[in-house]
PDB file of C-alpha atoms in Angstrom:
ATOM      1  CA  UNK A   1      33.962  -8.656 -50.490  1.00 84.00           C
ATOM      2  CA  UNK A   2      36.571  -8.959 -53.381  1.00 87.00           C
ATOM      3  CA  UNK A   3      38.771  -5.578 -53.822  1.00 89.00           C
ATOM      4  CA  UNK A   4      40.912  -4.654 -56.581  1.00 91.00           C
ATOM      5  CA  UNK A   5      44.598  -4.072 -56.387  1.00 91.00           C
ATOM      6  CA  UNK A   6      47.054  -2.742 -58.991  1.00 90.00           C
ATOM      7  CA  UNK A   7      50.611  -3.463 -58.952  1.00 90.00           C
ATOM      8  CA  UNK A   8      53.631  -2.866 -60.839  1.00 90.00           C
ATOM      9  CA  UNK A   9      55.464  -6.052 -61.487  1.00 91.00           C
ATOM     10  CA  UNK A  10      58.597  -6.081 -63.272  1.00 89.00           C
ATOM     11  CA  UNK A  11      58.053  -8.213 -66.334  1.00 92.00           C
ATOM     12  CA  UNK A  12      60.303  -8.418 -69.659  1.00 91.00           C
ATOM     13  CA  UNK A  13      58.597 -11.307 -71.676  1.00 92.00           C
ATOM     14  CA  UNK A  14      55.469 -13.188 -72.492  1.00 93.00           C
ATOM     15  CA  UNK A  15      57.028 -16.118 -69.980  1.00 94.00           C
ATOM     16  CA  UNK A  16      57.338 -13.490 -67.258  1.00 93.00           C
ATOM     17  CA  UNK A  17      53.321 -13.180 -67.955  1.00 95.00           C
ATOM     18  CA  UNK A  18      52.644 -16.805 -67.575  1.00 95.00           C
ATOM     19  CA  UNK A  19      54.696 -17.069 -64.415  1.00 95.00           C
ATOM     20  CA  UNK A  20      52.921 -14.261 -62.868  1.00 95.00           C
ATOM     21  CA  UNK A  21      49.512 -15.610 -63.722  1.00 95.00           C
ATOM     22  CA  UNK A  22      50.344 -19.046 -62.411  1.00 96.00           C
ATOM     23  CA  UNK A  23      51.530 -17.543 -59.050  1.00 96.00           C
ATOM     24  CA  UNK A  24      48.011 -15.927 -58.720  1.00 96.00           C
ATOM     25  CA  UNK A  25      46.068 -18.965 -59.780  1.00 96.00           C
ATOM     26  CA  UNK A  26      45.391 -19.450 -56.258  1.00 95.00           C
ATOM     27  CA  UNK A  27      42.018 -19.462 -53.774  1.00 95.00           C
ATOM     28  CA  UNK A  28      41.131 -15.994 -53.049  1.00 95.00           C
ATOM     29  CA  UNK A  29      41.783 -14.631 -56.656  1.00 95.00           C
ATOM     30  CA  UNK A  30      38.950 -14.310 -58.919  1.00 91.00           C
ATOM     31  CA  UNK A  31      40.290 -12.395 -61.488  1.00 92.00           C
ATOM     32  CA  UNK A  32      43.703 -11.497 -63.105  1.00 95.00           C
ATOM     33  CA  UNK A  33      44.645  -8.719 -65.732  1.00 95.00           C
ATOM     34  CA  UNK A  34      48.031  -8.502 -67.030  1.00 95.00           C
ATOM     35  CA  UNK A  35      49.415  -5.675 -68.999  1.00 94.00           C
ATOM     36  CA  UNK A  36      53.102  -6.772 -70.142  1.00 94.00           C
ATOM     37  CA  UNK A  37      53.915  -3.282 -71.967  1.00 92.00           C
ATOM     38  CA  UNK A  38      53.198  -1.196 -68.680  1.00 89.00           C
ATOM     39  CA  UNK A  39      54.326  -3.888 -66.389  1.00 91.00           C
ATOM     40  CA  UNK A  40      50.773  -3.785 -64.669  1.00 91.00           C
ATOM     41  CA  UNK A  41      48.946  -6.472 -63.021  1.00 94.00           C
ATOM     42  CA  UNK A  42      45.185  -5.898 -61.627  1.00 94.00           C
ATOM     43  CA  UNK A  43      44.204  -8.422 -59.198  1.00 94.00           C
ATOM     44  CA  UNK A  44      40.324  -9.114 -57.900  1.00 94.00           C
ATOM     45  CA  UNK A  45      41.001 -10.744 -54.432  1.00 94.00           C
ATOM     46  CA  UNK A  46      39.703 -11.498 -50.794  1.00 94.00           C
ATOM     47  CA  UNK A  47      43.427 -12.117 -49.780  1.00 93.00           C
ATOM     48  CA  UNK A  48      45.417  -9.512 -47.627  1.00 93.00           C
ATOM     49  CA  UNK A  49      47.868  -7.410 -49.818  1.00 91.00           C
ATOM     50  CA  UNK A  50      50.909  -9.087 -48.043  1.00 91.00           C
ATOM     51  CA  UNK A  51      49.521 -12.647 -49.433  1.00 93.00           C
ATOM     52  CA  UNK A  52      48.828 -11.331 -52.893  1.00 93.00           C
ATOM     53  CA  UNK A  53      52.403  -9.935 -52.903  1.00 92.00           C
ATOM     54  CA  UNK A  54      53.948 -12.870 -51.675  1.00 92.00           C
ATOM     55  CA  UNK A  55      52.325 -15.504 -54.153  1.00 94.00           C
ATOM     56  CA  UNK A  56      53.143 -12.936 -56.911  1.00 92.00           C
ATOM     57  CA  UNK A  57      56.985 -12.635 -55.960  1.00 89.00           C
ATOM     58  CA  UNK A  58      57.147 -16.549 -55.725  1.00 93.00           C
ATOM     59  CA  UNK A  59      57.182 -16.264 -59.658  1.00 92.00           C
ATOM     60  CA  UNK A  60      60.892 -14.456 -58.842  1.00 91.00           C
ATOM     61  CA  UNK A  61      59.364 -11.166 -60.309  1.00 89.00           C
ATOM     62  CA  UNK A  62      59.691  -8.004 -58.289  1.00 87.00           C
ATOM     63  CA  UNK A  63      56.092  -6.384 -57.332  1.00 89.00           C
ATOM     64  CA  UNK A  64      54.939  -2.924 -55.853  1.00 87.00           C
ATOM     65  CA  UNK A  65      51.352  -1.931 -55.045  1.00 87.00           C
ATOM     66  CA  UNK A  66      50.311   1.055 -56.756  1.00 86.00           C
ATOM     67  CA  UNK A  67      46.700   1.460 -56.309  1.00 86.00           C
ATOM     68  CA  UNK A  68      43.324   0.212 -54.949  1.00 87.00           C
ATOM     69  CA  UNK A  69      39.941   0.077 -56.660  1.00 84.00           C
ATOM     70  CA  UNK A  70      37.080   2.593 -54.827  1.00 82.00           C
ATOM     71  CA  UNK A  71      36.281   5.985 -54.116  1.00 82.00           C
ATOM     72  CA  UNK A  72      38.975   6.768 -51.628  1.00 89.00           C
ATOM     73  CA  UNK A  73      42.263   4.810 -50.741  1.00 90.00           C
ATOM     74  CA  UNK A  74      44.402   5.824 -47.578  1.00 92.00           C
ATOM     75  CA  UNK A  75      47.680   4.125 -46.038  1.00 91.00           C
ATOM     76  CA  UNK A  76      49.006   4.511 -42.317  1.00 94.00           C
ATOM     77  CA  UNK A  77      52.721   3.660 -41.961  1.00 93.00           C
ATOM     78  CA  UNK A  78      53.479   2.493 -38.437  1.00 93.00           C
ATOM     79  CA  UNK A  79      57.072   3.315 -37.684  1.00 88.00           C
ATOM     80  CA  UNK A  80      57.255   5.445 -34.488  1.00 89.00           C
ATOM     81  CA  UNK A  81      58.545   2.434 -32.818  1.00 85.00           C
ATOM     82  CA  UNK A  82      61.807   0.884 -33.877  1.00 85.00           C
ATOM     83  CA  UNK A  83      60.578  -2.202 -32.914  1.00 91.00           C
ATOM     84  CA  UNK A  84      57.064  -2.329 -34.383  1.00 94.00           C
ATOM     85  CA  UNK A  85      56.925  -1.677 -38.186  1.00 92.00           C
ATOM     86  CA  UNK A  86      53.789  -2.220 -40.400  1.00 92.00           C
ATOM     87  CA  UNK A  87      51.661  -0.605 -43.061  1.00 92.00           C
ATOM     88  CA  UNK A  88      47.811  -0.845 -42.882  1.00 94.00           C
ATOM     89  CA  UNK A  89      45.769   0.392 -46.011  1.00 93.00           C
ATOM     90  CA  UNK A  90      42.554   1.735 -46.201  1.00 94.00           C
ATOM     91  CA  UNK A  91      39.894   1.609 -49.130  1.00 93.00           C
ATOM     92  CA  UNK A  92      36.534   2.819 -49.324  1.00 94.00           C
ATOM     93  CA  UNK A  93      34.811   0.320 -51.821  1.00 91.00           C
ATOM     94  CA  UNK A  94      31.409   1.691 -51.707  1.00 89.00           C
ATOM     95  CA  UNK A  95      29.276   3.862 -49.551  1.00 88.00           C
ATOM     96  CA  UNK A  96      28.810   1.456 -46.866  1.00 90.00           C
ATOM     97  CA  UNK A  97      32.188  -0.935 -46.708  1.00 93.00           C
ATOM     98  CA  UNK A  98      35.884   0.462 -46.126  1.00 95.00           C
ATOM     99  CA  UNK A  99      38.097  -2.653 -46.186  1.00 94.00           C
ATOM    100  CA  UNK A 100      41.016  -2.433 -43.625  1.00 95.00           C
ATOM    101  CA  UNK A 101      44.249  -4.422 -44.900  1.00 94.00           C
ATOM    102  CA  UNK A 102      47.395  -4.684 -42.978  1.00 93.00           C
ATOM    103  CA  UNK A 103      50.774  -6.534 -41.910  1.00 93.00           C
ATOM    104  CA  UNK A 104      52.571  -5.337 -38.461  1.00 95.00           C
ATOM    105  CA  UNK A 105      55.546  -6.818 -37.735  1.00 95.00           C
ATOM    106  CA  UNK A 106      57.441  -6.807 -33.994  1.00 95.00           C
ATOM    107  CA  UNK A 107      54.354  -7.266 -31.730  1.00 95.00           C
ATOM    108  CA  UNK A 108      54.100  -9.617 -28.995  1.00 95.00           C
ATOM    109  CA  UNK A 109      52.056 -12.612 -29.629  1.00 96.00           C
ATOM    110  CA  UNK A 110      48.435 -12.401 -29.105  1.00 95.00           C
ATOM    111  CA  UNK A 111      45.880 -10.036 -29.298  1.00 95.00           C
ATOM    112  CA  UNK A 112      45.875  -6.332 -29.853  1.00 95.00           C
ATOM    113  CA  UNK A 113      43.770  -3.339 -30.355  1.00 94.00           C
ATOM    114  CA  UNK A 114      43.393  -1.136 -33.563  1.00 96.00           C
ATOM    115  CA  UNK A 115      42.172   2.209 -33.189  1.00 95.00           C
ATOM    116  CA  UNK A 116      41.759   5.689 -35.009  1.00 96.00           C
ATOM    117  CA  UNK A 117      42.840   8.764 -32.883  1.00 95.00           C
ATOM    118  CA  UNK A 118      41.647  12.094 -33.306  1.00 95.00           C
ATOM    119  CA  UNK A 119      44.828  13.623 -34.412  1.00 94.00           C
ATOM    120  CA  UNK A 120      47.575  12.945 -36.799  1.00 95.00           C
ATOM    121  CA  UNK A 121      50.095  14.813 -34.428  1.00 95.00           C
ATOM    122  CA  UNK A 122      53.163  12.574 -33.781  1.00 95.00           C
ATOM    123  CA  UNK A 123      55.382  15.181 -32.570  1.00 94.00           C
ATOM    124  CA  UNK A 124      55.643  13.598 -29.179  1.00 95.00           C
ATOM    125  CA  UNK A 125      54.921   9.878 -30.687  1.00 94.00           C
ATOM    126  CA  UNK A 126      51.757   8.440 -30.037  1.00 93.00           C
ATOM    127  CA  UNK A 127      50.972  10.238 -26.606  1.00 92.00           C
ATOM    128  CA  UNK A 128      50.037  13.413 -29.044  1.00 95.00           C
ATOM    129  CA  UNK A 129      47.529  11.366 -31.262  1.00 95.00           C
ATOM    130  CA  UNK A 130      44.647  12.361 -28.569  1.00 93.00           C
ATOM    131  CA  UNK A 131      41.473  10.161 -27.783  1.00 91.00           C
ATOM    132  CA  UNK A 132      39.865   7.175 -29.755  1.00 91.00           C
ATOM    133  CA  UNK A 133      38.032   9.392 -32.580  1.00 92.00           C
ATOM    134  CA  UNK A 134      34.261   9.664 -32.233  1.00 88.00           C
ATOM    135  CA  UNK A 135      32.654  12.197 -34.499  1.00 87.00           C
ATOM    136  CA  UNK A 136      30.016  14.307 -32.879  1.00 81.00           C
ATOM    137  CA  UNK A 137      26.990  12.852 -34.971  1.00 72.00           C
ATOM    138  CA  UNK A 138      28.040   9.416 -34.347  1.00 66.00           C
ATOM    139  CA  UNK A 139      25.177   7.248 -33.086  1.00 63.00           C
ATOM    140  CA  UNK A 140      26.481   3.810 -31.512  1.00 60.00           C
ATOM    141  CA  UNK A 141      25.255   1.007 -33.419  1.00 59.00           C
ATOM    142  CA  UNK A 142      23.580  -2.124 -31.844  1.00 53.00           C
ATOM    143  CA  UNK A 143      26.589  -3.609 -30.489  1.00 55.00           C
ATOM    144  CA  UNK A 144      27.264  -0.229 -28.849  1.00 69.00           C
ATOM    145  CA  UNK A 145      30.279  -0.034 -31.149  1.00 79.00           C
ATOM    146  CA  UNK A 146      32.745   2.718 -30.680  1.00 85.00           C
ATOM    147  CA  UNK A 147      33.436   4.723 -34.169  1.00 89.00           C
ATOM    148  CA  UNK A 148      37.268   4.576 -33.583  1.00 92.00           C
ATOM    149  CA  UNK A 149      37.546   0.993 -32.660  1.00 92.00           C
ATOM    150  CA  UNK A 150      38.292  -1.179 -35.531  1.00 94.00           C
ATOM    151  CA  UNK A 151      38.437  -4.240 -33.495  1.00 92.00           C
ATOM    152  CA  UNK A 152      41.125  -6.896 -32.303  1.00 94.00           C
ATOM    153  CA  UNK A 153      44.041  -7.918 -34.550  1.00 96.00           C
ATOM    154  CA  UNK A 154      46.375 -11.180 -33.418  1.00 96.00           C
ATOM    155  CA  UNK A 155      49.858 -11.580 -33.897  1.00 96.00           C
ATOM    156  CA  UNK A 156      51.539 -15.135 -34.262  1.00 96.00           C
ATOM    157  CA  UNK A 157      54.225 -16.751 -32.468  1.00 96.00           C
ATOM    158  CA  UNK A 158      56.495 -14.467 -34.770  1.00 95.00           C
ATOM    159  CA  UNK A 159      55.085 -11.205 -33.872  1.00 95.00           C
ATOM    160  CA  UNK A 160      53.407 -10.360 -37.151  1.00 95.00           C
ATOM    161  CA  UNK A 161      49.706  -9.776 -37.476  1.00 96.00           C
ATOM    162  CA  UNK A 162      48.352  -9.925 -40.878  1.00 95.00           C
ATOM    163  CA  UNK A 163      44.698  -9.154 -41.456  1.00 96.00           C
ATOM    164  CA  UNK A 164      41.963  -7.872 -43.784  1.00 95.00           C
ATOM    165  CA  UNK A 165      38.635  -7.151 -42.883  1.00 94.00           C
ATOM    166  CA  UNK A 166      35.489  -5.106 -43.552  1.00 94.00           C
ATOM    167  CA  UNK A 167      34.327  -2.406 -41.680  1.00 94.00           C
ATOM    168  CA  UNK A 168      30.594  -0.795 -41.975  1.00 91.00           C
ATOM    169  CA  UNK A 169      30.849   2.209 -39.527  1.00 91.00           C
ATOM    170  CA  UNK A 170      33.942   4.229 -40.461  1.00 92.00           C
ATOM    171  CA  UNK A 171      33.772   6.723 -43.612  1.00 92.00           C
ATOM    172  CA  UNK A 172      37.357   7.283 -44.843  1.00 95.00           C
ATOM    173  CA  UNK A 173      36.817  10.597 -45.792  1.00 93.00           C
ATOM    174  CA  UNK A 174      36.333  11.417 -42.093  1.00 93.00           C
ATOM    175  CA  UNK A 175      39.454   9.923 -40.813  1.00 95.00           C
ATOM    176  CA  UNK A 176      41.946  11.209 -43.417  1.00 96.00           C
ATOM    177  CA  UNK A 177      44.718  12.894 -41.868  1.00 96.00           C
ATOM    178  CA  UNK A 178      43.944  11.205 -38.110  1.00 97.00           C
ATOM    179  CA  UNK A 179      46.250   8.469 -36.877  1.00 97.00           C
ATOM    180  CA  UNK A 180      45.806   4.686 -36.607  1.00 96.00           C
ATOM    181  CA  UNK A 181      46.928   3.310 -33.229  1.00 96.00           C
ATOM    182  CA  UNK A 182      47.868  -0.055 -32.423  1.00 95.00           C
ATOM    183  CA  UNK A 183      47.336  -0.709 -28.573  1.00 94.00           C
ATOM    184  CA  UNK A 184      48.801  -3.653 -26.303  1.00 92.00           C
ATOM    185  CA  UNK A 185      45.300  -4.792 -25.332  1.00 88.00           C
ATOM    186  CA  UNK A 186      42.320  -4.799 -27.507  1.00 85.00           C
ATOM    187  CA  UNK A 187      40.109  -3.251 -25.079  1.00 76.00           C
ATOM    188  CA  UNK A 188      42.259  -0.237 -24.652  1.00 66.00           C
ATOM    189  CA  UNK A 189      40.127   2.513 -25.937  1.00 72.00           C
ATOM    190  CA  UNK A 190      41.754   5.253 -24.264  1.00 67.00           C
ATOM    191  CA  UNK A 191      43.788   3.784 -21.679  1.00 63.00           C
ATOM    192  CA  UNK A 192      46.576   1.476 -21.543  1.00 70.00           C
ATOM    193  CA  UNK A 193      49.672   1.350 -23.735  1.00 89.00           C
ATOM    194  CA  UNK A 194      49.948   2.505 -27.463  1.00 93.00           C
ATOM    195  CA  UNK A 195      52.515   0.395 -29.226  1.00 95.00           C
ATOM    196  CA  UNK A 196      53.110   2.173 -32.435  1.00 95.00           C
ATOM    197  CA  UNK A 197      51.193   4.755 -34.734  1.00 95.00           C
ATOM    198  CA  UNK A 198      50.963   6.275 -37.829  1.00 95.00           C
ATOM    199  CA  UNK A 199      49.033   9.076 -39.708  1.00 96.00           C
ATOM    200  CA  UNK A 200      46.511   7.892 -42.293  1.00 96.00           C
ATOM    201  CA  UNK A 201      47.155   9.570 -45.429  1.00 93.00           C
ATOM    202  CA  UNK A 202      45.526   9.570 -48.557  1.00 90.00           C
ATOM    203  CA  UNK A 203      46.931   7.249 -51.244  1.00 83.00           C
ATOM    204  CA  UNK A 204      46.612   6.154 -54.849  1.00 73.00           C
ATOM    205  CA  UNK A 205      43.625   4.656 -56.476  1.00 65.00           C
ATOM    206  CA  UNK A 206      43.492   2.285 -59.173  1.00 61.00           C
ATOM    207  CA  UNK A 207      45.300   3.839 -62.177  1.00 59.00           C
ATOM    208  CA  UNK A 208      46.165   7.002 -60.448  1.00 62.00           C
ATOM    209  CA  UNK A 209      49.707   6.244 -59.631  1.00 61.00           C
ATOM    210  CA  UNK A 210      52.122   6.515 -62.743  1.00 59.00           C
ATOM    211  CA  UNK A 211      55.032   6.585 -60.799  1.00 54.00           C
ATOM    212  CA  UNK A 212      58.128   4.621 -62.453  1.00 50.00           C
ATOM    213  CA  UNK A 213      60.804   6.837 -60.984  1.00 40.00           C
ATOM    214  CA  UNK A 214      61.135   8.401 -57.545  1.00 43.00           C
ATOM    215  CA  UNK A 215      61.530  12.228 -57.945  1.00 41.00           C
ATOM    216  CA  UNK A 216      62.976  12.371 -54.633  1.00 42.00           C
ATOM    217  CA  UNK A 217      66.263  10.557 -55.633  1.00 41.00           C
ATOM    218  CA  UNK A 218      65.992   9.205 -58.782  1.00 40.00           C
ATOM    219  CA  UNK A 219      65.908   5.494 -58.210  1.00 40.00           C
ATOM    220  CA  UNK A 220      63.312   3.156 -59.862  1.00 40.00           C
ATOM    221  CA  UNK A 221      60.347   1.788 -57.980  1.00 42.00           C
ATOM    222  CA  UNK A 222      61.803  -1.480 -57.618  1.00 45.00           C
ATOM    223  CA  UNK A 223      65.201  -0.106 -56.104  1.00 44.00           C
ATOM    224  CA  UNK A 224      63.078   2.353 -53.909  1.00 42.00           C
ATOM    225  CA  UNK A 225      61.041  -0.721 -52.405  1.00 49.00           C
ATOM    226  CA  UNK A 226      64.349  -2.104 -51.214  1.00 48.00           C
ATOM    227  CA  UNK A 227      65.866   0.559 -49.673  1.00 42.00           C
ATOM    228  CA  UNK A 228      66.426   0.764 -46.071  1.00 40.00           C
ATOM    229  CA  UNK A 229      63.486   2.625 -44.363  1.00 42.00           C
ATOM    230  CA  UNK A 230      66.308   5.021 -42.414  1.00 34.00           C
ATOM    231  CA  UNK A 231      67.115   6.118 -45.895  1.00 29.00           C
ATOM    232  CA  UNK A 232      63.832   6.985 -47.394  1.00 27.00           C
TER     233      UNK A 232
END
């Protein structure tokens, strides 16, 4: 299922618009709306966000994600581990479907588990996030799916896992403030090593993020994107 992503793209002229449009003339992108005045690009796509950014920036223009179309959007920044870093975005695009889109670096090549856990408490790292989340009223489906088990992600030979899939079980409104966890093995629901985790925090929907200057330090969104994590 296609979803809409809003991006801020650093454009100054009509030739920039052409370069951006040409960079997105690719399979998996069905529609591109560009507003030069607002430095805005809205894309209908079935690609991962990282793929869209990679193609867009092949035009030579900087780009930053600003929002997603849907009734609710959230993001989990996975940075508890110094060696494993990633961003996972979740968008409730309709009442039955949540799109989960992420890129994680630093994993051991192979398959890993992706889970929702009960708590957003990271005071003791991933050891304080509680059990795999299962609502009291949840009835297992025909596959006996555990509610908080989002499935398997696969890291390539360089340790990067890039994924985008649709989940028909979770309701994003139920998991805001909980945590997203990556495990060493894909079948470890409540046991085994947790590699990294992050709080699932509400994020901007389409056209809900007017930010051009970061209020915390006064730098532009372009400079903010390039700052080291340790200084944010």
